[in-house]
Amino acid sequence: MGKWPKRSSGRLLRKRSCLFEKARRRGGGVMAGRNLTMAGLIWLMVFLLLFTLAIAKGIGLLLLFSCWLGAALAWNFLKCPLGLSRAHAAINDDDTLEAGLPGRVCVQVWLDGGGDPVPVRLSIDGQPGHNVVLGNANQEVWIPMHPLRRGWTQFPEAWLGASGPYGLVEARLNVLANDRILVLPRQGKIEISEFMGWLRQRRDSGATEVESSNVLSAVGEEFHGLRAWRAGDSPRLVHWRTTARTGVKMVREHEQPKEEALVVLIEPNESNSGEKLVNLAASLVSAWGRGGLRWLGLVVMGSRPVVLHTQGATTPVAEMLAALAACGAGDGVAVPGSGWRRGAPVVRLAVHPGEISNELHGSLCRWVSPADLARLRWYEPGREVQP
């Protein structure tokens, strides 16, 4: 039996139905009818020519042969769509697409109920076709894409085509007609060590600050201590100066650093400079959210306000990137709720100056505008590739 296509185990960008359109759908597409191939047209012309000649001359064998040609063509018309009617396609993975960069989309094609192999051809508008043989196993086809803007994008028109036993007739099935793909913001490179140093600065041109007594502890530091040697300690941890001075073997003890915390606050803007800030927010989320012992909060204002943050030891980086991809300018306000880390430093990304919400007061707040991007030594924007 054919198996239902499995989702990608990497990023779960289609986790919640409120954020995503349908990712998989059972049921076939729209059959566009059957058409003669070039070989079928030649076959039809030969049949008509021989049939006319056999009738005119009264040649029985020629009439029999021409009737066989016509029967074969009719058999192709009847047999052609049988296998294709059970074929299905669905987008299986699109989480690698970034705006302005070439990428690929995985389309899974399968045959309901399995059965004998059925050769089909997956055709995408503006691209060469992909030949696939459907049977008991699901087949994956990687489609190259080059999206220019982030957000939801309609997938190009796709067709599954199959020909009859002699390749005389081709049937086409319109698939993926209502599917859309999610294009993420273009991410750049973040130097975390330089970023943390910039975050601790007290004064900086183009940045605003709200003083807090626990800023450094929120960012995190490493502490060292000395204790008496215990059985099982590595000799490399022995602090020989203190041991020689006290006469007691002492070893260095490393305390676990406090969890680092960061809040990214983005106020979307429809201008090109606003898009650059969205790219910076995506870069921060991707770099900070994948580090150990780090807490990350994302506050998205605008038309689709969203609040997401680390839950336990898991940071929903995929959902954060999806929220940034779908965000837009507007007056919506996102308010942090329970589980929010109070006192965490805030990086506010906005075109115009403004105030942070009351729930974020008491935190160190650094404002980054589009004019500041060129002066950020810890950020290297991703370069757009022209198609």
CSV table of C-alpha atoms in Angstrom, one decimal:
chain,number,residue,atom,x,y,z
A,1,MET,CA,0.0,0.0,0.0
A,2,GLY,CA,1.2,3.6,-0.7
A,3,LYS,CA,2.3,5.4,2.4
A,4,TRP,CA,1.2,8.9,3.4
A,5,PRO,CA,4.1,11.3,3.0
A,6,LYS,CA,6.1,12.1,6.1
A,7,ARG,CA,6.8,15.6,7.2
A,8,SER,CA,10.3,16.9,7.5
A,9,SER,CA,11.9,16.2,10.8
A,10,GLY,CA,14.0,19.5,10.7
A,11,ARG,CA,11.9,22.5,11.2
A,12,LEU,CA,8.1,22.2,11.8
A,13,LEU,CA,7.0,25.3,10.0
A,14,ARG,CA,3.5,23.9,9.5
A,15,LYS,CA,2.9,23.0,13.2
A,16,ARG,CA,-0.2,25.0,13.9
A,17,SER,CA,-3.1,25.4,11.5
A,18,CYS,CA,-3.6,29.1,12.5
A,19,LEU,CA,-0.2,30.0,11.0
A,20,PHE,CA,-0.1,27.8,8.0
A,21,GLU,CA,-2.3,26.9,5.0
A,22,LYS,CA,-2.8,23.2,4.3
A,23,ALA,CA,0.5,21.3,4.0
A,24,ARG,CA,-0.8,17.9,2.8
A,25,ARG,CA,-4.1,17.1,1.3
A,26,ARG,CA,-5.6,13.8,0.3
A,27,GLY,CA,-7.5,13.7,-2.9
A,28,GLY,CA,-6.5,14.2,-6.5
A,29,GLY,CA,-6.1,17.4,-8.5
A,30,VAL,CA,-8.1,18.6,-11.5
A,31,MET,CA,-7.8,16.4,-14.6
A,32,ALA,CA,-7.3,18.6,-17.7
A,33,GLY,CA,-8.3,16.0,-20.2
A,34,ARG,CA,-6.3,13.9,-22.7
A,35,ASN,CA,-4.3,15.2,-25.6
A,36,LEU,CA,-2.5,13.6,-28.5
A,37,THR,CA,1.3,13.6,-28.3
A,38,MET,CA,3.4,14.2,-31.4
A,39,ALA,CA,3.6,10.4,-31.9
A,40,GLY,CA,-0.2,10.2,-31.5
A,41,LEU,CA,-0.7,12.9,-34.2
A,42,ILE,CA,1.5,11.0,-36.6
A,43,TRP,CA,-0.3,7.8,-35.7
A,44,LEU,CA,-3.7,9.4,-36.4
A,45,MET,CA,-2.6,10.8,-39.8
A,46,VAL,CA,-1.3,7.4,-40.9
A,47,PHE,CA,-4.5,5.7,-39.7
A,48,LEU,CA,-6.7,8.2,-41.7
A,49,LEU,CA,-4.5,7.9,-44.8
A,50,LEU,CA,-4.5,4.1,-44.8
A,51,PHE,CA,-8.2,3.9,-43.9
A,52,THR,CA,-9.2,6.2,-46.7
A,53,LEU,CA,-6.9,4.4,-49.2
A,54,ALA,CA,-8.3,1.0,-48.1
A,55,ILE,CA,-11.9,2.2,-48.6
A,56,ALA,CA,-11.1,3.8,-52.0
A,57,LYS,CA,-9.2,0.8,-53.4
A,58,GLY,CA,-11.1,-1.9,-51.6
A,59,ILE,CA,-8.0,-3.5,-50.2
A,60,GLY,CA,-9.1,-5.8,-47.3
A,61,LEU,CA,-5.7,-6.3,-45.6
A,62,LEU,CA,-5.0,-2.6,-45.7
A,63,LEU,CA,-8.5,-2.0,-44.2
A,64,LEU,CA,-7.8,-4.5,-41.4
A,65,PHE,CA,-4.4,-2.9,-40.6
A,66,SER,CA,-5.9,0.6,-40.5
A,67,CYS,CA,-8.6,-0.6,-38.2
A,68,TRP,CA,-6.0,-2.1,-35.9
A,69,LEU,CA,-4.3,1.3,-35.9
A,70,GLY,CA,-7.5,3.0,-34.9
A,71,ALA,CA,-8.2,0.5,-32.2
A,72,ALA,CA,-4.8,1.0,-30.7
A,73,LEU,CA,-5.3,4.7,-30.6
A,74,ALA,CA,-8.7,4.3,-29.0
A,75,TRP,CA,-7.2,1.9,-26.4
A,76,ASN,CA,-4.6,4.6,-25.6
A,77,PHE,CA,-7.4,7.1,-25.0
A,78,LEU,CA,-9.1,4.7,-22.6
A,79,LYS,CA,-6.1,3.4,-20.8
A,80,CYS,CA,-4.2,6.6,-20.4
A,81,PRO,CA,-5.8,8.3,-17.3
A,82,LEU,CA,-6.3,5.1,-15.2
A,83,GLY,CA,-3.0,5.3,-13.3
A,84,LEU,CA,-2.9,9.1,-13.2
A,85,SER,CA,-6.3,9.3,-11.5
A,86,ARG,CA,-4.7,7.8,-8.4
A,87,ALA,CA,-1.7,10.1,-8.3
A,88,HIS,CA,-1.3,12.8,-5.7
A,89,ALA,CA,1.3,15.4,-4.9
A,90,ALA,CA,2.0,17.6,-1.8
A,91,ILE,CA,4.7,20.0,-0.6
A,92,ASN,CA,6.7,18.1,1.9
A,93,ASP,CA,9.4,20.6,2.9
A,94,ASP,CA,9.9,24.4,2.1
A,95,ASP,CA,11.7,25.6,5.2
A,96,THR,CA,15.0,26.3,3.5
A,97,LEU,CA,13.6,29.2,1.3
A,98,GLU,CA,14.9,32.7,2.1
A,99,ALA,CA,14.0,35.9,0.3
A,100,GLY,CA,16.4,36.8,-2.4
A,101,LEU,CA,18.3,33.5,-2.3
A,102,PRO,CA,18.0,30.4,-4.5
A,103,GLY,CA,16.6,27.4,-2.7
A,104,ARG,CA,14.6,24.2,-3.3
A,105,VAL,CA,11.2,22.9,-2.4
A,106,CYS,CA,10.6,19.2,-1.8
A,107,VAL,CA,7.4,17.9,-3.5
A,108,GLN,CA,6.3,14.4,-2.7
A,109,VAL,CA,4.4,12.4,-5.2
A,110,TRP,CA,2.7,9.1,-4.5
A,111,LEU,CA,0.1,6.6,-5.8
A,112,ASP,CA,-3.0,5.8,-3.8
A,113,GLY,CA,-3.0,2.1,-3.0
A,114,GLY,CA,0.3,1.4,-4.7
A,115,GLY,CA,0.2,-1.1,-7.5
A,116,ASP,CA,2.0,-1.5,-10.8
A,117,PRO,CA,4.6,1.2,-11.7
A,118,VAL,CA,3.2,4.3,-13.4
A,119,PRO,CA,5.7,6.6,-15.2
A,120,VAL,CA,4.6,10.2,-14.8
A,121,ARG,CA,6.2,13.6,-15.5
A,122,LEU,CA,6.0,16.5,-13.0
A,123,SER,CA,6.0,19.8,-14.9
A,124,ILE,CA,6.3,23.3,-13.3
A,125,ASP,CA,5.7,26.5,-15.2
A,126,GLY,CA,9.0,27.9,-16.5
A,127,GLN,CA,11.0,24.8,-15.6
A,128,PRO,CA,12.0,21.6,-17.2
A,129,GLY,CA,10.0,18.5,-16.3
A,130,HIS,CA,10.9,15.8,-13.8
A,131,ASN,CA,10.3,12.1,-14.7
A,132,VAL,CA,9.1,10.0,-11.8
A,133,VAL,CA,8.0,6.3,-11.6
A,134,LEU,CA,5.2,5.9,-9.1
A,135,GLY,CA,4.5,2.6,-7.4
A,136,ASN,CA,4.4,1.3,-3.8
A,137,ALA,CA,6.9,3.9,-2.5
A,138,ASN,CA,6.6,7.7,-2.3
A,139,GLN,CA,8.9,9.7,-4.6
A,140,GLU,CA,10.5,13.0,-3.7
A,141,VAL,CA,11.2,15.7,-6.4
A,142,TRP,CA,13.3,18.8,-5.5
A,143,ILE,CA,12.0,21.9,-7.3
A,144,PRO,CA,14.4,24.9,-7.6
A,145,MET,CA,12.9,28.2,-6.5
A,146,HIS,CA,14.2,31.7,-6.2
A,147,PRO,CA,11.7,33.8,-4.2
A,148,LEU,CA,12.2,37.6,-4.1
A,149,ARG,CA,10.1,38.5,-1.1
A,150,ARG,CA,9.4,37.0,2.3
A,151,GLY,CA,6.0,35.7,3.4
A,152,TRP,CA,3.4,33.4,1.9
A,153,THR,CA,3.9,32.8,-1.9
A,154,GLN,CA,1.6,30.9,-4.3
A,155,PHE,CA,3.3,27.8,-5.6
A,156,PRO,CA,3.7,27.9,-9.4
A,157,GLU,CA,1.2,25.9,-11.5
A,158,ALA,CA,2.2,22.2,-11.5
A,159,TRP,CA,1.0,19.3,-13.6
A,160,LEU,CA,1.4,15.5,-13.5
A,161,GLY,CA,1.4,14.0,-16.9
A,162,ALA,CA,1.2,10.4,-18.0
A,163,SER,CA,1.0,8.8,-21.5
A,164,GLY,CA,-0.8,5.7,-22.7
A,165,PRO,CA,0.7,2.3,-23.4
A,166,TYR,CA,2.2,3.4,-26.8
A,167,GLY,CA,2.9,7.0,-25.8
A,168,LEU,CA,0.2,8.3,-28.2
A,169,VAL,CA,-2.1,10.1,-25.7
A,170,GLU,CA,-1.1,12.1,-22.7
A,171,ALA,CA,-3.3,13.0,-19.7
A,172,ARG,CA,-2.5,15.9,-17.4
A,173,LEU,CA,-3.5,16.3,-13.7
A,174,ASN,CA,-3.4,19.8,-12.1
A,175,VAL,CA,-1.8,19.4,-8.7
A,176,LEU,CA,-0.7,21.8,-5.9
A,177,ALA,CA,-3.3,24.3,-7.2
A,178,ASN,CA,-4.0,25.8,-3.7
A,179,ASP,CA,-0.7,25.2,-2.0
A,180,ARG,CA,1.4,28.1,-0.8
A,181,ILE,CA,5.0,28.1,0.4
A,182,LEU,CA,6.5,30.2,3.2
A,183,VAL,CA,9.6,32.3,2.4
A,184,LEU,CA,11.7,33.3,5.4
A,185,PRO,CA,13.5,36.6,5.8
A,186,ARG,CA,17.0,36.6,4.4
A,187,GLN,CA,19.4,35.9,7.3
A,188,GLY,CA,22.9,37.4,7.8
A,189,LYS,CA,25.8,36.5,10.1
A,190,ILE,CA,25.8,37.4,13.8
A,191,GLU,CA,29.0,37.5,15.9
A,192,ILE,CA,27.6,36.6,19.3
A,193,SER,CA,30.6,37.7,21.4
A,194,GLU,CA,30.7,41.2,19.8
A,195,PHE,CA,27.0,41.5,20.0
A,196,MET,CA,27.0,40.8,23.7
A,197,GLY,CA,29.7,43.4,24.2
A,198,TRP,CA,27.6,45.9,22.2
A,199,LEU,CA,24.6,45.0,24.3
A,200,ARG,CA,26.4,45.9,27.6
A,201,GLN,CA,27.5,49.3,26.5
A,202,ARG,CA,26.2,52.2,28.5
A,203,ARG,CA,26.2,54.8,25.8
A,204,ASP,CA,26.1,54.5,22.0
A,205,SER,CA,25.1,56.8,19.2
A,206,GLY,CA,21.7,55.9,17.8
A,207,ALA,CA,20.7,53.8,20.8
A,208,THR,CA,18.4,54.5,23.8
A,209,GLU,CA,18.8,52.9,27.2
A,210,VAL,CA,16.7,52.2,30.3
A,211,GLU,CA,19.0,51.5,33.2
A,212,SER,CA,18.7,48.3,35.1
A,213,SER,CA,20.6,46.9,38.0
A,214,ASN,CA,20.5,43.3,36.8
A,215,VAL,CA,21.5,43.8,33.2
A,216,LEU,CA,24.9,42.1,33.5
A,217,SER,CA,23.4,39.2,35.4
A,218,ALA,CA,20.8,38.8,32.7
A,219,VAL,CA,23.4,38.7,30.0
A,220,GLY,CA,25.5,36.1,31.9
A,221,GLU,CA,29.0,35.9,33.3
A,222,GLU,CA,31.5,33.2,34.2
A,223,PHE,CA,32.8,33.0,37.8
A,224,HIS,CA,35.8,31.0,39.2
A,225,GLY,CA,36.5,29.8,42.7
A,226,LEU,CA,39.0,27.7,44.6
A,227,ARG,CA,38.3,24.7,46.8
A,228,ALA,CA,40.2,21.9,48.5
A,229,TRP,CA,41.2,19.0,46.3
A,230,ARG,CA,38.9,15.9,46.3
A,231,ALA,CA,39.4,12.4,45.1
A,232,GLY,CA,38.7,12.2,41.4
A,233,ASP,CA,39.7,15.8,40.5
A,234,SER,CA,41.9,16.2,37.5
A,235,PRO,CA,45.5,17.3,38.1
A,236,ARG,CA,45.0,20.0,35.4
A,237,LEU,CA,42.6,21.8,37.8
A,238,VAL,CA,45.2,22.2,40.6
A,239,HIS,CA,46.0,25.9,41.3
A,240,TRP,CA,49.7,25.5,42.2
A,241,ARG,CA,50.3,29.0,43.5
A,242,THR,CA,47.7,28.8,46.1
A,243,THR,CA,48.7,25.2,46.9
A,244,ALA,CA,52.3,26.3,47.5
A,245,ARG,CA,51.2,29.3,49.6
A,246,THR,CA,48.8,27.4,51.8
A,247,GLY,CA,50.3,23.9,51.8
A,248,VAL,CA,46.9,22.4,50.9
A,249,LYS,CA,46.2,21.2,47.4
A,250,MET,CA,43.6,23.6,45.9
A,251,VAL,CA,41.8,23.2,42.6
A,252,ARG,CA,39.9,25.7,40.4
A,253,GLU,CA,36.2,25.3,40.5
A,254,HIS,CA,34.1,26.6,37.6
A,255,GLU,CA,30.6,27.7,38.5
A,256,GLN,CA,27.9,27.2,35.9
A,257,PRO,CA,27.2,30.5,34.1
A,258,LYS,CA,23.8,32.0,34.5
A,259,GLU,CA,21.4,31.6,31.6
A,260,GLU,CA,21.8,34.4,29.0
A,261,ALA,CA,18.6,36.2,28.0
A,262,LEU,CA,17.6,38.4,25.2
A,263,VAL,CA,14.4,40.0,23.9
A,264,VAL,CA,14.0,41.0,20.2
A,265,LEU,CA,11.3,43.6,19.6
A,266,ILE,CA,10.4,44.2,16.0
A,267,GLU,CA,8.1,46.9,14.6
A,268,PRO,CA,7.6,46.1,10.9
A,269,ASN,CA,7.6,48.7,8.3
A,270,GLU,CA,6.6,48.4,4.6
A,271,SER,CA,9.6,50.3,3.4
A,272,ASN,CA,12.9,48.7,2.1
A,273,SER,CA,14.6,49.9,5.3
A,274,GLY,CA,12.0,48.1,7.4
A,275,GLU,CA,12.7,44.9,5.5
A,276,LYS,CA,16.3,45.2,6.5
A,277,LEU,CA,15.3,45.3,10.2
A,278,VAL,CA,13.2,42.1,9.7
A,279,ASN,CA,16.3,40.4,8.2
A,280,LEU,CA,18.3,41.5,11.3
A,281,ALA,CA,15.6,40.2,13.6
A,282,ALA,CA,15.6,36.8,11.8
A,283,SER,CA,19.4,36.7,12.0
A,284,LEU,CA,19.3,37.4,15.8
A,285,VAL,CA,16.6,34.8,16.4
A,286,SER,CA,18.5,32.1,14.4
A,287,ALA,CA,21.9,32.8,16.0
A,288,TRP,CA,20.8,33.4,19.6
A,289,GLY,CA,18.0,30.7,19.7
A,290,ARG,CA,20.3,27.9,18.7
A,291,GLY,CA,22.8,28.4,21.5
A,292,GLY,CA,22.9,26.6,24.8
A,293,LEU,CA,21.9,28.2,28.1
A,294,ARG,CA,20.1,31.0,26.3
A,295,TRP,CA,16.6,32.4,26.8
A,296,LEU,CA,15.0,34.2,23.9
A,297,GLY,CA,11.9,36.2,23.6
A,298,LEU,CA,10.4,37.6,20.4
A,299,VAL,CA,7.8,40.4,20.3
A,300,VAL,CA,6.3,41.2,16.9
A,301,MET,CA,4.1,44.2,16.5
A,302,GLY,CA,2.1,45.3,13.5
A,303,SER,CA,-0.7,43.6,11.6
A,304,ARG,CA,0.1,40.2,13.1
A,305,PRO,CA,1.3,40.7,16.7
A,306,VAL,CA,3.0,37.6,18.1
A,307,VAL,CA,4.8,36.9,21.4
A,308,LEU,CA,7.0,33.8,21.5
A,309,HIS,CA,9.7,32.8,24.0
A,310,THR,CA,11.8,29.9,25.2
A,311,GLN,CA,9.8,27.2,27.0
A,312,GLY,CA,12.0,25.2,29.3
A,313,ALA,CA,15.1,24.1,27.3
A,314,THR,CA,13.4,24.5,23.9
A,315,THR,CA,13.4,27.7,21.8
A,316,PRO,CA,10.8,27.7,19.0
A,317,VAL,CA,13.2,29.1,16.4
A,318,ALA,CA,11.1,27.8,13.5
A,319,GLU,CA,7.9,29.4,14.8
A,320,MET,CA,9.8,32.7,15.4
A,321,LEU,CA,11.1,32.7,11.9
A,322,ALA,CA,7.7,31.9,10.5
A,323,ALA,CA,6.2,34.8,12.5
A,324,LEU,CA,8.8,37.2,11.2
A,325,ALA,CA,8.1,36.0,7.6
A,326,ALA,CA,4.4,36.7,7.9
A,327,CYS,CA,4.6,40.0,9.8
A,328,GLY,CA,3.5,43.3,8.4
A,329,ALA,CA,3.1,46.9,9.3
A,330,GLY,CA,0.1,47.8,11.4
A,331,ASP,CA,-1.1,49.1,14.8
A,332,GLY,CA,-1.3,45.7,16.6
A,333,VAL,CA,0.4,45.4,20.0
A,334,ALA,CA,1.8,42.2,21.4
A,335,VAL,CA,1.8,41.9,25.2
A,336,PRO,CA,4.1,39.4,27.0
A,337,GLY,CA,2.2,36.9,29.2
A,338,SER,CA,3.2,34.3,31.8
A,339,GLY,CA,6.6,32.7,31.5
A,340,TRP,CA,8.2,35.9,30.4
A,341,ARG,CA,11.7,36.6,31.6
A,342,ARG,CA,11.7,39.9,33.4
A,343,GLY,CA,14.8,42.2,33.2
A,344,ALA,CA,16.2,40.6,30.0
A,345,PRO,CA,17.9,43.1,27.7
A,346,VAL,CA,15.7,44.3,24.8
A,347,VAL,CA,16.9,45.0,21.2
A,348,ARG,CA,14.2,47.2,19.6
A,349,LEU,CA,14.2,47.2,15.8
A,350,ALA,CA,12.2,50.0,14.5
A,351,VAL,CA,12.3,52.8,11.8
A,352,HIS,CA,11.1,55.5,14.2
A,353,PRO,CA,11.9,56.1,17.9
A,354,GLY,CA,9.3,55.1,20.4
A,355,GLU,CA,8.5,53.6,23.8
A,356,ILE,CA,8.6,50.0,24.9
A,357,SER,CA,5.6,48.4,26.6
A,358,ASN,CA,5.2,48.5,30.3
A,359,GLU,CA,5.9,44.8,30.6
A,360,LEU,CA,9.4,45.4,29.3
A,361,HIS,CA,10.2,48.4,31.5
A,362,GLY,CA,13.2,47.9,33.8
A,363,SER,CA,15.3,46.3,31.1
A,364,LEU,CA,18.2,47.6,29.1
A,365,CYS,CA,16.8,48.7,25.8
A,366,ARG,CA,18.9,49.3,22.7
A,367,TRP,CA,17.2,50.8,19.7
A,368,VAL,CA,18.5,50.0,16.2
A,369,SER,CA,17.2,51.9,13.2
A,370,PRO,CA,18.0,51.3,9.6
A,371,ALA,CA,20.6,54.0,9.7
A,372,ASP,CA,22.5,52.1,12.4
A,373,LEU,CA,22.9,48.9,10.4
A,374,ALA,CA,26.1,50.0,8.6
A,375,ARG,CA,27.8,50.7,12.0
A,376,LEU,CA,27.0,47.4,13.6
A,377,ARG,CA,30.3,45.5,13.6
A,378,TRP,CA,28.6,42.3,14.9
A,379,TYR,CA,26.2,42.0,12.0
A,380,GLU,CA,26.9,41.1,8.4
A,381,PRO,CA,23.7,41.3,6.2
A,382,GLY,CA,23.0,38.4,3.8
A,383,ARG,CA,23.6,39.3,0.2
A,384,GLU,CA,20.8,39.0,-2.3
A,385,VAL,CA,21.4,36.9,-5.3
A,386,GLN,CA,19.8,38.0,-8.5
A,387,PRO,CA,17.8,35.3,-10.4
